[in-house]
Amino acid sequence: MAKPVSKANQSQGMLMFTLTQSKQLFAIGTLKVREIVPFQVTTQIPYSHHHVVGTVSLRGKTIPVINMPAAIGFRPIQPDEYQSCYLIVTDCLRTVVAFMVRSIEKIIECDWKSIESAPETVGHNVFVTGITRFEEKIVQMLDVELLLSKIYPQYESTKIPMLTDIERERLKALSILLVDDSSIARKQLSDALDSINIPYQICNNGIDALQLMRHDAQQGRPIELLVSDIEMPGLDGYELAFETQNESDLSNSYIILHTSLSSEICLDRAKQVGAHEALEKFNAGDLIKAMLRGAHQLEQGQQEATVL
């Protein structure tokens, strides 16, 4: 069986833009981008977040506009500079917003394996999820999930469902691994399991996750439930799922992939590479239910193996 081409490597480019007058380069993956338009006059919304400069109407939809430099801690773009700026309309975490940036540089193909994770020494709550280079310049990949979480509070849908004692013990018995390159997504995942007292391990990239899974399998305690993001530098969720299914010591894992993109294509692709479930993140209730389905399937597999 030929290894499928990762969707991230196949079709996701990198949109580069600037936020500061020093022309420092920032980027996001193009799968999150709906369109790019010149700045349009906004309508102000009373009591909106102070980084939201107003709303614009695009294709019949009212979209909030976020002053991106201000949102990540730089000098805000000033009103007299708006007309020379651009809006990047994104669809992420089930939310459509427009980020105002100073300039659009270009869209390029990207070798996602070459993107380095942000150094742990930069601390938590930074908006950079990875670093790469283009024409000798450093390009910082922005964590859009973290940025949005600072603008908008968590939705009601992120609340954790009540579990019966039987359901909780079923999950507690499993070896669980969570994988996501976004710090806010990792916190959401860990908070969800911490709140119901479920133990787990966590990695911030696919390469470390695969190494951990191989190590644990060699130690006789293989990962049984893998929950992984799809869009990650280095080794994305599609590739992690494929490698897991392709190695006999790892192939019994129940795999749940999740994505911040509102894209049925991503979810279909996840099934093709061997994932058992594919979810749009982040809905804690949906995730816990998927994990319970995984626990049930794993138990059935163990029972069938015992009979045989």
PDB file of C-alpha atoms in Angstrom:
ATOM      1  CA  MET A   1       0.000   0.000   0.000  1.00  0.00           C
ATOM      2  CA  ALA A   2       1.517   3.311  -1.076  1.00  0.00           C
ATOM      3  CA  LYS A   3       1.801   5.966   1.583  1.00  0.00           C
ATOM      4  CA  PRO A   4      -0.822   8.679   0.952  1.00  0.00           C
ATOM      5  CA  VAL A   5       0.382  12.197   0.367  1.00  0.00           C
ATOM      6  CA  SER A   6      -0.358  14.397   3.368  1.00  0.00           C
ATOM      7  CA  LYS A   7      -2.991  16.999   2.652  1.00  0.00           C
ATOM      8  CA  ALA A   8      -0.960  19.619   4.511  1.00  0.00           C
ATOM      9  CA  ASN A   9       2.107  18.942   2.368  1.00  0.00           C
ATOM     10  CA  GLN A  10       0.036  18.573  -0.774  1.00  0.00           C
ATOM     11  CA  SER A  11      -2.136  21.673  -0.720  1.00  0.00           C
ATOM     12  CA  GLN A  12      -1.460  23.877   2.287  1.00  0.00           C
ATOM     13  CA  GLY A  13       0.823  26.761   1.474  1.00  0.00           C
ATOM     14  CA  MET A  14       2.025  29.530   3.738  1.00  0.00           C
ATOM     15  CA  LEU A  15       0.636  33.067   3.569  1.00  0.00           C
ATOM     16  CA  MET A  16       3.269  35.576   4.624  1.00  0.00           C
ATOM     17  CA  PHE A  17       2.450  39.093   5.782  1.00  0.00           C
ATOM     18  CA  THR A  18       3.809  41.917   7.940  1.00  0.00           C
ATOM     19  CA  LEU A  19       2.453  43.430  11.128  1.00  0.00           C
ATOM     20  CA  THR A  20       5.138  45.964  12.004  1.00  0.00           C
ATOM     21  CA  GLN A  21       6.865  48.778  10.186  1.00  0.00           C
ATOM     22  CA  SER A  22      10.123  46.812  10.440  1.00  0.00           C
ATOM     23  CA  LYS A  23       8.655  44.355   7.892  1.00  0.00           C
ATOM     24  CA  GLN A  24       9.194  41.324  10.129  1.00  0.00           C
ATOM     25  CA  LEU A  25       7.554  38.311   8.474  1.00  0.00           C
ATOM     26  CA  PHE A  26       4.673  36.350   9.976  1.00  0.00           C
ATOM     27  CA  ALA A  27       2.612  33.582   8.435  1.00  0.00           C
ATOM     28  CA  ILE A  28      -0.405  31.312   8.742  1.00  0.00           C
ATOM     29  CA  GLY A  29      -1.326  28.182   6.809  1.00  0.00           C
ATOM     30  CA  THR A  30      -3.453  28.855   3.743  1.00  0.00           C
ATOM     31  CA  LEU A  31      -6.079  26.260   4.693  1.00  0.00           C
ATOM     32  CA  LYS A  32      -7.295  28.693   7.330  1.00  0.00           C
ATOM     33  CA  VAL A  33      -7.628  31.518   4.787  1.00  0.00           C
ATOM     34  CA  ARG A  34     -10.913  32.203   2.980  1.00  0.00           C
ATOM     35  CA  GLU A  35      -9.827  35.282   1.071  1.00  0.00           C
ATOM     36  CA  ILE A  36      -7.633  38.389   1.168  1.00  0.00           C
ATOM     37  CA  VAL A  37      -9.121  41.820   0.474  1.00  0.00           C
ATOM     38  CA  PRO A  38      -7.952  45.431   0.762  1.00  0.00           C
ATOM     39  CA  PHE A  39      -9.114  47.202   3.893  1.00  0.00           C
ATOM     40  CA  GLN A  40     -12.761  48.222   3.873  1.00  0.00           C
ATOM     41  CA  VAL A  41     -14.502  50.784   6.021  1.00  0.00           C
ATOM     42  CA  THR A  42     -15.739  49.125   9.189  1.00  0.00           C
ATOM     43  CA  THR A  43     -18.866  49.574  11.249  1.00  0.00           C
ATOM     44  CA  GLN A  44     -18.058  49.933  14.920  1.00  0.00           C
ATOM     45  CA  ILE A  45     -19.781  47.654  17.427  1.00  0.00           C
ATOM     46  CA  PRO A  46     -20.455  49.034  20.940  1.00  0.00           C
ATOM     47  CA  TYR A  47     -18.785  47.121  23.789  1.00  0.00           C
ATOM     48  CA  SER A  48     -16.800  44.888  21.439  1.00  0.00           C
ATOM     49  CA  HIS A  49     -13.306  43.694  22.365  1.00  0.00           C
ATOM     50  CA  HIS A  50     -10.782  46.535  22.231  1.00  0.00           C
ATOM     51  CA  HIS A  51      -8.797  44.779  19.472  1.00  0.00           C
ATOM     52  CA  VAL A  52     -11.893  44.475  17.275  1.00  0.00           C
ATOM     53  CA  VAL A  53     -12.002  47.640  15.169  1.00  0.00           C
ATOM     54  CA  GLY A  54     -15.478  46.921  13.792  1.00  0.00           C
ATOM     55  CA  THR A  55     -17.204  44.707  11.253  1.00  0.00           C
ATOM     56  CA  VAL A  56     -17.301  44.507   7.465  1.00  0.00           C
ATOM     57  CA  SER A  57     -19.829  42.893   5.161  1.00  0.00           C
ATOM     58  CA  LEU A  58     -18.339  40.391   2.713  1.00  0.00           C
ATOM     59  CA  ARG A  59     -20.431  38.153   0.470  1.00  0.00           C
ATOM     60  CA  GLY A  60     -23.504  38.731   2.584  1.00  0.00           C
ATOM     61  CA  LYS A  61     -21.777  37.873   5.873  1.00  0.00           C
ATOM     62  CA  THR A  62     -20.951  40.300   8.688  1.00  0.00           C
ATOM     63  CA  ILE A  63     -17.370  39.653   9.798  1.00  0.00           C
ATOM     64  CA  PRO A  64     -15.481  41.160  12.758  1.00  0.00           C
ATOM     65  CA  VAL A  65     -12.137  42.808  11.975  1.00  0.00           C
ATOM     66  CA  ILE A  66      -9.287  42.262  14.427  1.00  0.00           C
ATOM     67  CA  ASN A  67      -6.280  44.572  14.592  1.00  0.00           C
ATOM     68  CA  MET A  68      -3.754  41.725  14.458  1.00  0.00           C
ATOM     69  CA  PRO A  69      -0.604  43.610  15.553  1.00  0.00           C
ATOM     70  CA  ALA A  70      -2.434  44.878  18.629  1.00  0.00           C
ATOM     71  CA  ALA A  71      -3.847  41.435  19.394  1.00  0.00           C
ATOM     72  CA  ILE A  72      -0.392  39.848  19.619  1.00  0.00           C
ATOM     73  CA  GLY A  73       1.251  42.680  21.531  1.00  0.00           C
ATOM     74  CA  PHE A  74       2.693  45.029  18.897  1.00  0.00           C
ATOM     75  CA  ARG A  75       1.867  48.677  18.246  1.00  0.00           C
ATOM     76  CA  PRO A  76      -1.712  48.761  16.888  1.00  0.00           C
ATOM     77  CA  ILE A  77      -2.313  49.839  13.317  1.00  0.00           C
ATOM     78  CA  GLN A  78      -3.623  53.390  13.627  1.00  0.00           C
ATOM     79  CA  PRO A  79      -6.862  54.609  11.976  1.00  0.00           C
ATOM     80  CA  ASP A  80      -4.947  56.868   9.578  1.00  0.00           C
ATOM     81  CA  GLU A  81      -3.041  53.761   8.353  1.00  0.00           C
ATOM     82  CA  TYR A  82      -6.075  51.552   7.731  1.00  0.00           C
ATOM     83  CA  GLN A  83      -6.503  52.375   4.036  1.00  0.00           C
ATOM     84  CA  SER A  84      -3.092  50.935   3.138  1.00  0.00           C
ATOM     85  CA  CYS A  85      -3.744  47.681   4.998  1.00  0.00           C
ATOM     86  CA  TYR A  86      -5.266  44.329   4.081  1.00  0.00           C
ATOM     87  CA  LEU A  87      -7.791  41.971   5.622  1.00  0.00           C
ATOM     88  CA  ILE A  88      -7.090  38.239   5.843  1.00  0.00           C
ATOM     89  CA  VAL A  89     -10.444  36.509   6.220  1.00  0.00           C
ATOM     90  CA  THR A  90     -10.001  33.244   8.120  1.00  0.00           C
ATOM     91  CA  ASP A  91     -12.220  30.337   9.088  1.00  0.00           C
ATOM     92  CA  CYS A  92     -10.893  28.730  12.243  1.00  0.00           C
ATOM     93  CA  LEU A  93     -12.416  27.228  15.390  1.00  0.00           C
ATOM     94  CA  ARG A  94     -15.830  27.507  13.719  1.00  0.00           C
ATOM     95  CA  THR A  95     -15.365  31.284  13.657  1.00  0.00           C
ATOM     96  CA  VAL A  96     -14.996  33.547  10.606  1.00  0.00           C
ATOM     97  CA  VAL A  97     -12.967  36.684  11.326  1.00  0.00           C
ATOM     98  CA  ALA A  98     -10.824  39.135   9.359  1.00  0.00           C
ATOM     99  CA  PHE A  99      -7.324  39.965  10.583  1.00  0.00           C
ATOM    100  CA  MET A 100      -6.031  43.405   9.628  1.00  0.00           C
ATOM    101  CA  VAL A 101      -2.336  43.298   8.624  1.00  0.00           C
ATOM    102  CA  ARG A 102       0.031  45.933   7.268  1.00  0.00           C
ATOM    103  CA  SER A 103       0.965  44.180   4.042  1.00  0.00           C
ATOM    104  CA  ILE A 104       0.610  40.888   2.210  1.00  0.00           C
ATOM    105  CA  GLU A 105       3.961  39.541   1.074  1.00  0.00           C
ATOM    106  CA  LYS A 106       3.273  36.334  -0.831  1.00  0.00           C
ATOM    107  CA  ILE A 107       1.902  32.822  -0.714  1.00  0.00           C
ATOM    108  CA  ILE A 108       4.514  30.116  -1.054  1.00  0.00           C
ATOM    109  CA  GLU A 109       4.658  26.355  -0.986  1.00  0.00           C
ATOM    110  CA  CYS A 110       5.975  25.116   2.304  1.00  0.00           C
ATOM    111  CA  ASP A 111       7.881  22.079   3.492  1.00  0.00           C
ATOM    112  CA  TRP A 112       6.087  21.686   6.786  1.00  0.00           C
ATOM    113  CA  LYS A 113       8.747  19.271   8.043  1.00  0.00           C
ATOM    114  CA  SER A 114      11.264  22.120   7.959  1.00  0.00           C
ATOM    115  CA  ILE A 115       9.286  24.262  10.394  1.00  0.00           C
ATOM    116  CA  GLU A 116      10.854  24.276  13.845  1.00  0.00           C
ATOM    117  CA  SER A 117       8.695  24.310  16.951  1.00  0.00           C
ATOM    118  CA  ALA A 118       8.902  27.542  18.928  1.00  0.00           C
ATOM    119  CA  PRO A 119      11.557  27.249  21.663  1.00  0.00           C
ATOM    120  CA  GLU A 120      10.105  26.364  25.050  1.00  0.00           C
ATOM    121  CA  THR A 121      12.261  29.114  26.549  1.00  0.00           C
ATOM    122  CA  VAL A 122      10.049  31.798  24.991  1.00  0.00           C
ATOM    123  CA  GLY A 123       7.455  30.914  27.627  1.00  0.00           C
ATOM    124  CA  HIS A 124       3.763  30.150  27.537  1.00  0.00           C
ATOM    125  CA  ASN A 125       0.983  32.186  25.956  1.00  0.00           C
ATOM    126  CA  VAL A 126       3.148  33.319  23.050  1.00  0.00           C
ATOM    127  CA  PHE A 127       1.441  33.492  19.685  1.00  0.00           C
ATOM    128  CA  VAL A 128       4.216  31.772  17.706  1.00  0.00           C
ATOM    129  CA  THR A 129       3.741  28.050  17.071  1.00  0.00           C
ATOM    130  CA  GLY A 130       6.677  27.524  14.709  1.00  0.00           C
ATOM    131  CA  ILE A 131       9.627  29.191  12.994  1.00  0.00           C
ATOM    132  CA  THR A 132      10.952  28.776   9.459  1.00  0.00           C
ATOM    133  CA  ARG A 133      13.022  30.784   6.968  1.00  0.00           C
ATOM    134  CA  PHE A 134      12.375  32.303   3.563  1.00  0.00           C
ATOM    135  CA  GLU A 135      15.131  33.951   1.516  1.00  0.00           C
ATOM    136  CA  GLU A 136      17.350  34.204   4.604  1.00  0.00           C
ATOM    137  CA  LYS A 137      14.570  35.869   6.618  1.00  0.00           C
ATOM    138  CA  ILE A 138      12.956  34.391   9.715  1.00  0.00           C
ATOM    139  CA  VAL A 139       9.237  33.700   9.359  1.00  0.00           C
ATOM    140  CA  GLN A 140       7.130  33.188  12.482  1.00  0.00           C
ATOM    141  CA  MET A 141       4.048  30.962  12.203  1.00  0.00           C
ATOM    142  CA  LEU A 142       1.243  32.414  14.286  1.00  0.00           C
ATOM    143  CA  ASP A 143      -0.994  30.387  16.586  1.00  0.00           C
ATOM    144  CA  VAL A 144      -4.389  31.543  15.337  1.00  0.00           C
ATOM    145  CA  GLU A 145      -6.231  29.377  17.883  1.00  0.00           C
ATOM    146  CA  LEU A 146      -4.480  31.066  20.795  1.00  0.00           C
ATOM    147  CA  LEU A 147      -5.081  34.499  19.303  1.00  0.00           C
ATOM    148  CA  LEU A 148      -8.806  33.874  18.890  1.00  0.00           C
ATOM    149  CA  SER A 149      -9.072  32.498  22.416  1.00  0.00           C
ATOM    150  CA  LYS A 150      -7.804  35.826  23.755  1.00  0.00           C
ATOM    151  CA  ILE A 151     -10.412  37.762  21.794  1.00  0.00           C
ATOM    152  CA  TYR A 152     -13.394  35.504  22.410  1.00  0.00           C
ATOM    153  CA  PRO A 153     -14.204  33.578  25.602  1.00  0.00           C
ATOM    154  CA  GLN A 154     -14.738  29.858  25.391  1.00  0.00           C
ATOM    155  CA  TYR A 155     -18.065  28.812  23.974  1.00  0.00           C
ATOM    156  CA  GLU A 156     -20.697  26.919  25.912  1.00  0.00           C
ATOM    157  CA  SER A 157     -19.972  23.930  23.673  1.00  0.00           C
ATOM    158  CA  THR A 158     -16.536  23.535  25.244  1.00  0.00           C
ATOM    159  CA  LYS A 159     -17.999  22.525  28.605  1.00  0.00           C
ATOM    160  CA  ILE A 160     -17.310  18.995  29.791  1.00  0.00           C
ATOM    161  CA  PRO A 161     -20.206  16.528  29.847  1.00  0.00           C
ATOM    162  CA  MET A 162     -21.099  14.641  33.021  1.00  0.00           C
ATOM    163  CA  LEU A 163     -19.743  11.097  33.069  1.00  0.00           C
ATOM    164  CA  THR A 164     -20.973   8.090  34.967  1.00  0.00           C
ATOM    165  CA  ASP A 165     -18.484   6.308  37.216  1.00  0.00           C
ATOM    166  CA  ILE A 166     -18.382   3.450  34.711  1.00  0.00           C
ATOM    167  CA  GLU A 167     -17.560   5.791  31.815  1.00  0.00           C
ATOM    168  CA  ARG A 168     -14.860   7.551  33.827  1.00  0.00           C
ATOM    169  CA  GLU A 169     -13.210   4.304  34.876  1.00  0.00           C
ATOM    170  CA  ARG A 170     -13.363   3.061  31.283  1.00  0.00           C
ATOM    171  CA  LEU A 171     -11.305   6.079  30.151  1.00  0.00           C
ATOM    172  CA  LYS A 172      -8.980   6.019  33.169  1.00  0.00           C
ATOM    173  CA  ALA A 173      -7.926   2.479  32.272  1.00  0.00           C
ATOM    174  CA  LEU A 174      -6.600   3.592  28.892  1.00  0.00           C
ATOM    175  CA  SER A 175      -3.171   4.891  27.915  1.00  0.00           C
ATOM    176  CA  ILE A 176      -4.009   8.236  26.276  1.00  0.00           C
ATOM    177  CA  LEU A 177      -1.800  10.556  24.219  1.00  0.00           C
ATOM    178  CA  LEU A 178      -2.774  14.115  23.246  1.00  0.00           C
ATOM    179  CA  VAL A 179      -0.875  15.867  20.425  1.00  0.00           C
ATOM    180  CA  ASP A 180      -1.209  19.491  19.295  1.00  0.00           C
ATOM    181  CA  ASP A 181       1.249  22.233  18.333  1.00  0.00           C
ATOM    182  CA  SER A 182      -1.066  24.994  19.589  1.00  0.00           C
ATOM    183  CA  SER A 183      -0.565  25.908  23.239  1.00  0.00           C
ATOM    184  CA  ILE A 184      -4.204  26.921  23.671  1.00  0.00           C
ATOM    185  CA  ALA A 185      -5.411  23.679  22.077  1.00  0.00           C
ATOM    186  CA  ARG A 186      -3.145  21.657  24.376  1.00  0.00           C
ATOM    187  CA  LYS A 187      -4.565  23.515  27.344  1.00  0.00           C
ATOM    188  CA  GLN A 188      -8.131  22.899  26.178  1.00  0.00           C
ATOM    189  CA  LEU A 189      -7.421  19.200  25.732  1.00  0.00           C
ATOM    190  CA  SER A 190      -5.643  18.841  29.062  1.00  0.00           C
ATOM    191  CA  ASP A 191      -8.276  20.903  30.907  1.00  0.00           C
ATOM    192  CA  ALA A 192     -10.992  18.671  29.479  1.00  0.00           C
ATOM    193  CA  LEU A 193      -9.345  15.512  30.814  1.00  0.00           C
ATOM    194  CA  ASP A 194      -8.098  17.076  34.053  1.00  0.00           C
ATOM    195  CA  SER A 195     -11.662  18.137  34.889  1.00  0.00           C
ATOM    196  CA  ILE A 196     -12.830  14.510  34.838  1.00  0.00           C
ATOM    197  CA  ASN A 197      -9.645  13.101  36.404  1.00  0.00           C
ATOM    198  CA  ILE A 198      -8.430  11.177  33.359  1.00  0.00           C
ATOM    199  CA  PRO A 199      -4.629  10.614  33.126  1.00  0.00           C
ATOM    200  CA  TYR A 200      -2.835  11.270  29.835  1.00  0.00           C
ATOM    201  CA  GLN A 201       0.455  12.130  28.172  1.00  0.00           C
ATOM    202  CA  ILE A 202       0.874  15.150  25.905  1.00  0.00           C
ATOM    203  CA  CYS A 203       3.186  16.166  23.033  1.00  0.00           C
ATOM    204  CA  ASN A 204       3.437  19.396  21.045  1.00  0.00           C
ATOM    205  CA  ASN A 205       4.386  17.812  17.703  1.00  0.00           C
ATOM    206  CA  GLY A 206       3.914  14.630  15.690  1.00  0.00           C
ATOM    207  CA  ILE A 207       7.579  13.600  15.644  1.00  0.00           C
ATOM    208  CA  ASP A 208       7.814  13.503  19.447  1.00  0.00           C
ATOM    209  CA  ALA A 209       4.442  11.739  19.596  1.00  0.00           C
ATOM    210  CA  LEU A 210       5.568   8.952  17.261  1.00  0.00           C
ATOM    211  CA  GLN A 211       8.785   8.477  19.221  1.00  0.00           C
ATOM    212  CA  LEU A 212       6.848   8.336  22.486  1.00  0.00           C
ATOM    213  CA  MET A 213       4.395   5.791  21.040  1.00  0.00           C
ATOM    214  CA  ARG A 214       7.253   3.564  19.856  1.00  0.00           C
ATOM    215  CA  HIS A 215       8.980   3.834  23.247  1.00  0.00           C
ATOM    216  CA  ASP A 216       5.824   3.021  25.191  1.00  0.00           C
ATOM    217  CA  ALA A 217       5.067   0.069  22.909  1.00  0.00           C
ATOM    218  CA  GLN A 218       8.568  -1.316  23.494  1.00  0.00           C
ATOM    219  CA  GLN A 219       7.998  -0.959  27.244  1.00  0.00           C
ATOM    220  CA  GLY A 220       4.831  -3.018  26.983  1.00  0.00           C
ATOM    221  CA  ARG A 221       2.389  -0.159  27.574  1.00  0.00           C
ATOM    222  CA  PRO A 222       1.308   0.950  24.091  1.00  0.00           C
ATOM    223  CA  ILE A 223      -0.806   4.053  23.536  1.00  0.00           C
ATOM    224  CA  GLU A 224      -4.408   2.929  23.190  1.00  0.00           C
ATOM    225  CA  LEU A 225      -6.126   6.232  22.467  1.00  0.00           C
ATOM    226  CA  LEU A 226      -4.429   8.866  20.291  1.00  0.00           C
ATOM    227  CA  VAL A 227      -5.967  12.347  19.998  1.00  0.00           C
ATOM    228  CA  SER A 228      -4.034  14.477  17.506  1.00  0.00           C
ATOM    229  CA  ASP A 229      -4.311  17.778  15.686  1.00  0.00           C
ATOM    230  CA  ILE A 230      -4.132  17.588  11.887  1.00  0.00           C
ATOM    231  CA  GLU A 231      -2.199  20.775  11.002  1.00  0.00           C
ATOM    232  CA  MET A 232       1.235  20.476  12.642  1.00  0.00           C
ATOM    233  CA  PRO A 233       4.769  21.218  11.446  1.00  0.00           C
ATOM    234  CA  GLY A 234       7.251  18.375  11.154  1.00  0.00           C
ATOM    235  CA  LEU A 235       4.867  15.412  11.089  1.00  0.00           C
ATOM    236  CA  ASP A 236       1.231  16.322  10.622  1.00  0.00           C
ATOM    237  CA  GLY A 237      -1.763  14.429  11.968  1.00  0.00           C
ATOM    238  CA  TYR A 238      -2.407  12.591   8.709  1.00  0.00           C
ATOM    239  CA  GLU A 239       1.149  11.258   8.627  1.00  0.00           C
ATOM    240  CA  LEU A 240       1.068  10.401  12.341  1.00  0.00           C
ATOM    241  CA  ALA A 241      -2.142   8.423  11.830  1.00  0.00           C
ATOM    242  CA  PHE A 242      -0.681   6.619   8.813  1.00  0.00           C
ATOM    243  CA  GLU A 243       2.581   5.758  10.594  1.00  0.00           C
ATOM    244  CA  THR A 244       0.616   4.518  13.603  1.00  0.00           C
ATOM    245  CA  GLN A 245      -1.555   2.242  11.463  1.00  0.00           C
ATOM    246  CA  ASN A 246       1.462   1.086   9.446  1.00  0.00           C
ATOM    247  CA  GLU A 247       3.458  -0.211  12.451  1.00  0.00           C
ATOM    248  CA  SER A 248       2.223  -3.459  13.972  1.00  0.00           C
ATOM    249  CA  ASP A 249       3.222  -2.448  17.518  1.00  0.00           C
ATOM    250  CA  LEU A 250       1.147   0.741  17.268  1.00  0.00           C
ATOM    251  CA  SER A 251      -1.727  -0.251  14.997  1.00  0.00           C
ATOM    252  CA  ASN A 252      -4.148  -1.181  17.777  1.00  0.00           C
ATOM    253  CA  SER A 253      -4.453   2.485  18.823  1.00  0.00           C
ATOM    254  CA  TYR A 254      -7.828   4.172  18.401  1.00  0.00           C
ATOM    255  CA  ILE A 255      -7.084   7.405  16.535  1.00  0.00           C
ATOM    256  CA  ILE A 256      -9.083  10.618  16.817  1.00  0.00           C
ATOM    257  CA  LEU A 257      -7.880  13.468  14.605  1.00  0.00           C
ATOM    258  CA  HIS A 258      -9.192  16.973  15.066  1.00  0.00           C
ATOM    259  CA  THR A 259      -8.806  20.213  13.145  1.00  0.00           C
ATOM    260  CA  SER A 260      -9.468  23.905  13.671  1.00  0.00           C
ATOM    261  CA  LEU A 261     -10.429  24.164  10.005  1.00  0.00           C
ATOM    262  CA  SER A 262     -14.073  24.079   9.002  1.00  0.00           C
ATOM    263  CA  SER A 263     -13.364  21.681   6.165  1.00  0.00           C
ATOM    264  CA  GLU A 264     -15.087  18.422   5.284  1.00  0.00           C
ATOM    265  CA  ILE A 265     -12.112  17.662   3.021  1.00  0.00           C
ATOM    266  CA  CYS A 266      -9.800  17.527   6.042  1.00  0.00           C
ATOM    267  CA  LEU A 267     -12.162  15.197   7.878  1.00  0.00           C
ATOM    268  CA  ASP A 268     -12.558  12.891   4.850  1.00  0.00           C
ATOM    269  CA  ARG A 269      -8.789  12.759   4.431  1.00  0.00           C
ATOM    270  CA  ALA A 270      -8.393  11.796   8.090  1.00  0.00           C
ATOM    271  CA  LYS A 271     -10.519   8.704   7.538  1.00  0.00           C
ATOM    272  CA  GLN A 272      -8.478   7.764   4.460  1.00  0.00           C
ATOM    273  CA  VAL A 273      -5.200   7.598   6.410  1.00  0.00           C
ATOM    274  CA  GLY A 274      -6.646   5.305   9.065  1.00  0.00           C
ATOM    275  CA  ALA A 275      -8.131   7.583  11.711  1.00  0.00           C
ATOM    276  CA  HIS A 276     -11.202   6.143  13.422  1.00  0.00           C
ATOM    277  CA  GLU A 277     -12.770   9.558  14.028  1.00  0.00           C
ATOM    278  CA  ALA A 278     -12.298  13.109  12.781  1.00  0.00           C
ATOM    279  CA  LEU A 279     -13.683  16.123  14.634  1.00  0.00           C
ATOM    280  CA  GLU A 280     -13.717  19.888  14.290  1.00  0.00           C
ATOM    281  CA  LYS A 281     -12.185  21.386  17.405  1.00  0.00           C
ATOM    282  CA  PHE A 282     -12.816  22.433  20.011  1.00  0.00           C
ATOM    283  CA  ASN A 283     -15.946  20.852  21.465  1.00  0.00           C
ATOM    284  CA  ALA A 284     -15.088  19.027  24.677  1.00  0.00           C
ATOM    285  CA  GLY A 285     -18.394  17.179  24.714  1.00  0.00           C
ATOM    286  CA  ASP A 286     -17.846  15.768  21.212  1.00  0.00           C
ATOM    287  CA  LEU A 287     -14.272  14.810  22.091  1.00  0.00           C
ATOM    288  CA  ILE A 288     -15.185  12.945  25.276  1.00  0.00           C
ATOM    289  CA  LYS A 289     -17.966  11.084  23.455  1.00  0.00           C
ATOM    290  CA  ALA A 290     -15.505  10.099  20.714  1.00  0.00           C
ATOM    291  CA  MET A 291     -13.049   8.868  23.358  1.00  0.00           C
ATOM    292  CA  LEU A 292     -15.793   6.779  24.959  1.00  0.00           C
ATOM    293  CA  ARG A 293     -16.579   5.244  21.566  1.00  0.00           C
ATOM    294  CA  GLY A 294     -12.886   4.440  21.261  1.00  0.00           C
ATOM    295  CA  ALA A 295     -12.838   2.836  24.701  1.00  0.00           C
ATOM    296  CA  HIS A 296     -15.846   0.706  23.754  1.00  0.00           C
ATOM    297  CA  GLN A 297     -14.230  -0.443  20.494  1.00  0.00           C
ATOM    298  CA  LEU A 298     -10.957  -1.246  22.244  1.00  0.00           C
ATOM    299  CA  GLU A 299     -12.817  -3.327  24.820  1.00  0.00           C
ATOM    300  CA  GLN A 300     -14.625  -5.217  22.065  1.00  0.00           C
ATOM    301  CA  GLY A 301     -11.311  -5.928  20.357  1.00  0.00           C
ATOM    302  CA  GLN A 302      -9.856  -7.279  23.594  1.00  0.00           C
ATOM    303  CA  GLN A 303     -12.880  -9.502  24.149  1.00  0.00           C
ATOM    304  CA  GLU A 304     -12.641 -10.908  20.610  1.00  0.00           C
ATOM    305  CA  ALA A 305      -8.939 -11.565  21.072  1.00  0.00           C
ATOM    306  CA  THR A 306      -9.676 -13.434  24.326  1.00  0.00           C
ATOM    307  CA  VAL A 307     -12.268 -15.643  22.600  1.00  0.00           C
ATOM    308  CA  LEU A 308      -9.851 -16.440  19.782  1.00  0.00           C
TER     309      LEU A 308
END
